[in-house]
PDB file of C-alpha atoms in Angstrom:
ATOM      1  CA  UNK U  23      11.896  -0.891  -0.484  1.00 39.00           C
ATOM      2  CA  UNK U  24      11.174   2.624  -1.188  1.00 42.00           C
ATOM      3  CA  UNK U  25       8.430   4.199  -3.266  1.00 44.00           C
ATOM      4  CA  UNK U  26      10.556   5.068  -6.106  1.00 44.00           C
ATOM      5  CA  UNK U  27      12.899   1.395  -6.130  1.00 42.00           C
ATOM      6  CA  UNK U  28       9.414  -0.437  -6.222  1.00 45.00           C
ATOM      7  CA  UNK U  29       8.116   1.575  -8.932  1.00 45.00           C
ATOM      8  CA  UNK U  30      11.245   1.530 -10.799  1.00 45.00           C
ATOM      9  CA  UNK U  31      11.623  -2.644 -10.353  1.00 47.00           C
ATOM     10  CA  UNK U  32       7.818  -2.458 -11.761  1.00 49.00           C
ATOM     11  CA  UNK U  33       8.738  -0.028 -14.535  1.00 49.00           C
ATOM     12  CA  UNK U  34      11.780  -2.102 -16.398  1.00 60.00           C
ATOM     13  CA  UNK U  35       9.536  -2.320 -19.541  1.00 61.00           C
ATOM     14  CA  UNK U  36       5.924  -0.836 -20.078  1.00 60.00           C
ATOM     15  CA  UNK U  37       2.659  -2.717 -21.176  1.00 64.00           C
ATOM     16  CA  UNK U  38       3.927  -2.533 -24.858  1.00 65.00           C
ATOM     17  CA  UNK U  39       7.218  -3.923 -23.478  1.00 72.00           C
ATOM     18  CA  UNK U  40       9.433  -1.047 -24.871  1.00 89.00           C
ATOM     19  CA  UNK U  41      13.019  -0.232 -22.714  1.00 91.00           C
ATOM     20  CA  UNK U  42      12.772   3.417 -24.533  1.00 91.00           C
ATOM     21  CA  UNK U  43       9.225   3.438 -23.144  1.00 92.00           C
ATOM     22  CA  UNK U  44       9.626   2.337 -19.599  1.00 91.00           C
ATOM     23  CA  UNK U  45      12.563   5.135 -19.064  1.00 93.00           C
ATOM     24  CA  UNK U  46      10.099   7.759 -20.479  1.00 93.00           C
ATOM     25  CA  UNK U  47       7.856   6.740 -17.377  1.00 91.00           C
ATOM     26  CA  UNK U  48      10.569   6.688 -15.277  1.00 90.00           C
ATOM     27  CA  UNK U  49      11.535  10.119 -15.712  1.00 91.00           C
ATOM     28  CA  UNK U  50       8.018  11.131 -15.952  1.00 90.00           C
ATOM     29  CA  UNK U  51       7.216  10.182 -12.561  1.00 87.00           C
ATOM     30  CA  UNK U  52      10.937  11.065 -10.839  1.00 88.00           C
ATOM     31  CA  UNK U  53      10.324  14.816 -12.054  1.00 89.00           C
ATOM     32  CA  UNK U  54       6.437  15.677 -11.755  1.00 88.00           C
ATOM     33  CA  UNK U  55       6.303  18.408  -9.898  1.00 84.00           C
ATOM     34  CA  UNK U  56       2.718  16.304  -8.454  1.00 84.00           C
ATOM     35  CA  UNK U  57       5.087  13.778  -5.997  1.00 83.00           C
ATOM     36  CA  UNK U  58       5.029  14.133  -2.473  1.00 86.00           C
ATOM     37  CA  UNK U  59       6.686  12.639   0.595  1.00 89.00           C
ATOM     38  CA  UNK U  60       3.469  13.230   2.228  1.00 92.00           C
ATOM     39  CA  UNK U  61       1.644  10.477   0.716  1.00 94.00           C
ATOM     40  CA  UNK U  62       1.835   6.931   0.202  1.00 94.00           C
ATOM     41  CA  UNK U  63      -0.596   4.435  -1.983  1.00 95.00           C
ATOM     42  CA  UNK U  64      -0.662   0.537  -2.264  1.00 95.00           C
ATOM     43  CA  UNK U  65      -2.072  -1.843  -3.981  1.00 96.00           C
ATOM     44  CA  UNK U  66      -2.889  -5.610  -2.532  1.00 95.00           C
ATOM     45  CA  UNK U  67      -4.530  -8.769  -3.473  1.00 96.00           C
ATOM     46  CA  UNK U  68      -6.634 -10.769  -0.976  1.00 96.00           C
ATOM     47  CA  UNK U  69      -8.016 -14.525  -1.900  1.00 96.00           C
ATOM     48  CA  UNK U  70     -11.826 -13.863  -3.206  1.00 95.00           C
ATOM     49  CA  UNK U  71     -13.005 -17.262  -0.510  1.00 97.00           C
ATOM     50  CA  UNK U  72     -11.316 -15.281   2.026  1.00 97.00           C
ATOM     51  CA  UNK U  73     -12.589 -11.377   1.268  1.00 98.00           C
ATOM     52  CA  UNK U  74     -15.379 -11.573   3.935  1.00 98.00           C
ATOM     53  CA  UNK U  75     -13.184 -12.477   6.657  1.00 98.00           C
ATOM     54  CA  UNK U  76     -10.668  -9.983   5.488  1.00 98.00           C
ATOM     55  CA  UNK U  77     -12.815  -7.047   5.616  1.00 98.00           C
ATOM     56  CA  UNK U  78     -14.301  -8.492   8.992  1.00 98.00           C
ATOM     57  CA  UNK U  79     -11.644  -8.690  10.726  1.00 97.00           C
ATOM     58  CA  UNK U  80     -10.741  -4.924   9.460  1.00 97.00           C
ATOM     59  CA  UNK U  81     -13.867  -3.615  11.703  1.00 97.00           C
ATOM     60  CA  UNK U  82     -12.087  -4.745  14.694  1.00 97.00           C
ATOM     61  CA  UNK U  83      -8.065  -4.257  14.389  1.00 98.00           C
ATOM     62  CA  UNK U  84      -6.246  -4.460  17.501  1.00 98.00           C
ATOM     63  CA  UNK U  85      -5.612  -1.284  19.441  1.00 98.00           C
ATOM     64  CA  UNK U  86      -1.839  -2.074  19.734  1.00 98.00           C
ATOM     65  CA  UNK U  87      -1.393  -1.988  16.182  1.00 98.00           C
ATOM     66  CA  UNK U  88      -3.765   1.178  15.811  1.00 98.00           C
ATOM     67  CA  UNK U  89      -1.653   2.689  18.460  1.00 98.00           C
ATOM     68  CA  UNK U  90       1.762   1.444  16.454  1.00 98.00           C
ATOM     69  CA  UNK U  91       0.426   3.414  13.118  1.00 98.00           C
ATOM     70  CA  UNK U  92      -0.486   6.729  15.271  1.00 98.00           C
ATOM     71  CA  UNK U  93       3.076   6.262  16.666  1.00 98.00           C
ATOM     72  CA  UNK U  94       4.765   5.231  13.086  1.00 98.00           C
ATOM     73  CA  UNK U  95       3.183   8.867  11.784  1.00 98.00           C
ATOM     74  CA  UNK U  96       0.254   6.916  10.066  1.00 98.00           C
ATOM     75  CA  UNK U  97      -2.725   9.216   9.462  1.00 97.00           C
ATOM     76  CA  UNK U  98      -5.702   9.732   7.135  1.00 97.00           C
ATOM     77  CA  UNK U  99      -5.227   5.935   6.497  1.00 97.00           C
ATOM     78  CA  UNK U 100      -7.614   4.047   4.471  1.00 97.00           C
ATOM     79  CA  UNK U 101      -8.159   0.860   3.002  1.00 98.00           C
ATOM     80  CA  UNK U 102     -10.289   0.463  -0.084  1.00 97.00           C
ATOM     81  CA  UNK U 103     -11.816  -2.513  -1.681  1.00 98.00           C
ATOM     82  CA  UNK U 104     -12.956  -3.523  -5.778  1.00 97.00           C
ATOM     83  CA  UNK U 105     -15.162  -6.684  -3.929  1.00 97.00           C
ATOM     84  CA  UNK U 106     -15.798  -8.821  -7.238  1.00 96.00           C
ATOM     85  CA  UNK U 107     -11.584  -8.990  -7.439  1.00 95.00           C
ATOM     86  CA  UNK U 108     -10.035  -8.620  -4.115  1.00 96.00           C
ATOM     87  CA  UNK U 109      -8.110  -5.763  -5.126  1.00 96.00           C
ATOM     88  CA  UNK U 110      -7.012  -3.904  -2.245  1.00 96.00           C
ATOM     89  CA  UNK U 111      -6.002  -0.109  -2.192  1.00 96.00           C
ATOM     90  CA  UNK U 112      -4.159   1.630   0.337  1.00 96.00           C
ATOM     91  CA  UNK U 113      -3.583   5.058   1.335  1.00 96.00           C
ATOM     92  CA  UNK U 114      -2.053   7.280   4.372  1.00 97.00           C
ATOM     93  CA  UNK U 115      -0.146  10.434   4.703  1.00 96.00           C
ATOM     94  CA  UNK U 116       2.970  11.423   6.950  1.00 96.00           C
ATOM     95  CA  UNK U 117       5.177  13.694   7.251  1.00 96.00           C
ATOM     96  CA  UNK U 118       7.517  10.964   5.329  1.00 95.00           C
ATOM     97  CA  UNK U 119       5.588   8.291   4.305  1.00 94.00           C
ATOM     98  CA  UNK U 120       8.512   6.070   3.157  1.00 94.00           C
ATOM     99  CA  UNK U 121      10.429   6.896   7.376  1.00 96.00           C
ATOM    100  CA  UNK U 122       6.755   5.799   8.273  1.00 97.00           C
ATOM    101  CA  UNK U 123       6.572   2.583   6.357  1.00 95.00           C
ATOM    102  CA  UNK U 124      10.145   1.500   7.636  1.00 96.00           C
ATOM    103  CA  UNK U 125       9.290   2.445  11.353  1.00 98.00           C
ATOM    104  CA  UNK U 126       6.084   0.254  11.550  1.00 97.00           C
ATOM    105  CA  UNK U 127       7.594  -2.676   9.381  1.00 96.00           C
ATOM    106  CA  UNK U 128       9.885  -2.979  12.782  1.00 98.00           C
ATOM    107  CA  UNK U 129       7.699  -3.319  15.174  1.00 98.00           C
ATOM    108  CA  UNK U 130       6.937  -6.477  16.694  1.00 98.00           C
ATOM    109  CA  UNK U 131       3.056  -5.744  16.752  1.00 98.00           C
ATOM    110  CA  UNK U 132       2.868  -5.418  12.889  1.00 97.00           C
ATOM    111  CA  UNK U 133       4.910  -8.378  12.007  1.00 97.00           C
ATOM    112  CA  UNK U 134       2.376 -10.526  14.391  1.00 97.00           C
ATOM    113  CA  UNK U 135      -0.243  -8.911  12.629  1.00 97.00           C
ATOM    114  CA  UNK U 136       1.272  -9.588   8.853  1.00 95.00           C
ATOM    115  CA  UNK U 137       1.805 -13.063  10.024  1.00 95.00           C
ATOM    116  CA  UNK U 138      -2.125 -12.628  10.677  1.00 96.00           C
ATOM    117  CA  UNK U 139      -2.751 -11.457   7.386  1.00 96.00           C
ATOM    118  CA  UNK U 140      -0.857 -13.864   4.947  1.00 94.00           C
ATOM    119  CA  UNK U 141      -3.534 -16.418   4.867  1.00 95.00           C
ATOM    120  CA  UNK U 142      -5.933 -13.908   3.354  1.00 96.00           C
ATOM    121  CA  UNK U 143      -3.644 -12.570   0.250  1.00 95.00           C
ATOM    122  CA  UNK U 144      -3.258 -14.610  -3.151  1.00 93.00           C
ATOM    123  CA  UNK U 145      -0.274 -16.040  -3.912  1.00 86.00           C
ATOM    124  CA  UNK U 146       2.656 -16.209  -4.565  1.00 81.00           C
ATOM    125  CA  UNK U 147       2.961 -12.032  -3.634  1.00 81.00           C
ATOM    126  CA  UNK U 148      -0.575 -10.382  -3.140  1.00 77.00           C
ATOM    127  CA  UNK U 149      -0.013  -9.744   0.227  1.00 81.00           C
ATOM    128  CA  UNK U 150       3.109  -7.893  -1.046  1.00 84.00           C
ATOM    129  CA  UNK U 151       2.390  -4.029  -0.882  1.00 84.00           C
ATOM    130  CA  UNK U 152       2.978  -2.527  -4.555  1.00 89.00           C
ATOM    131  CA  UNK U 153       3.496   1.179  -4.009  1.00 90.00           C
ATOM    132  CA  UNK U 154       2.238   2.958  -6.755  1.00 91.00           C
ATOM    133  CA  UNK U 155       3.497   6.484  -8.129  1.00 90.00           C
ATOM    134  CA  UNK U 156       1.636  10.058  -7.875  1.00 90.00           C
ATOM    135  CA  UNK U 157       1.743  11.655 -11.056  1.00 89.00           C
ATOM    136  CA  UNK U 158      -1.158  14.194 -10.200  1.00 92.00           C
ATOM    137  CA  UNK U 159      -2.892  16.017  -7.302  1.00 90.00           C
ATOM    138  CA  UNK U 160      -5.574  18.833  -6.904  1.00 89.00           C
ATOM    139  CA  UNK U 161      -4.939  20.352  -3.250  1.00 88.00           C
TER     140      UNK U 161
END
């Protein structure tokens, strides 16, 4: 799924539930002039009982998989962490972020190391990446 299918799945209707509203997003954030192909954020949920280990096993990620994100165009990736919800918030650049995200979703190294990682999200979809939109940026 792309940047702009997940956003626009997630942007059907707005907080106030208004169609009118949710397409005035829409177009908002298909024409800023502040999107890039360069960068990529994402939100996650991991299981509060399970945070510790989570952000353990983070200090020591296996060099294949660091190797498969150098190789994928990863870079300037970093993971941040609100630690009284579990909320998880992504970031990398690349020269195409969304080429990037397909190329390391088929490689045999992530998908052993998602399969690592589901025990840690909340269910039923926190371990489900939700891209979020750029709608500003100060270079």
């Amino acid at each position: 799924m792309t940047a702009a299918s997940a956003t626009a799945a997630s942007a059907s209707t707005t907080a106030d539930g208004t169609a009118a509203e949710a397409a005035r997003v829409r177009h908002l954030l298909d024409t800023t002039a502040a999107r890039s192909p360069r960068r990529s954020c994402f939100l996650l949920r991991v299981r509060p009982d399970k945070l510790a280990d989570y952000l353990e096993i983070h200090q020591r990620v296996w060099s294949e998989m660091l190797q498969a994100l150098s190789a994928c165009g990863w870079h300037d990736y970093s993971l941040f962490v609100d630690p009284d919800t579990g909320l998880v918030v992504g970031y990398f650049e690349s020269d195409d972020a969304d080429a990037a995200r397909r190329a390391m979703a088929a490689t045999a190294v992530n998908t052993r190391w998602q399969a690592e990682m589901a025990q840690y999200f909340q269910q039923p979809d926190g371990g489900t990446d939700r891209i979020l939109s750029q709608y500003f940026f100060l270079p």
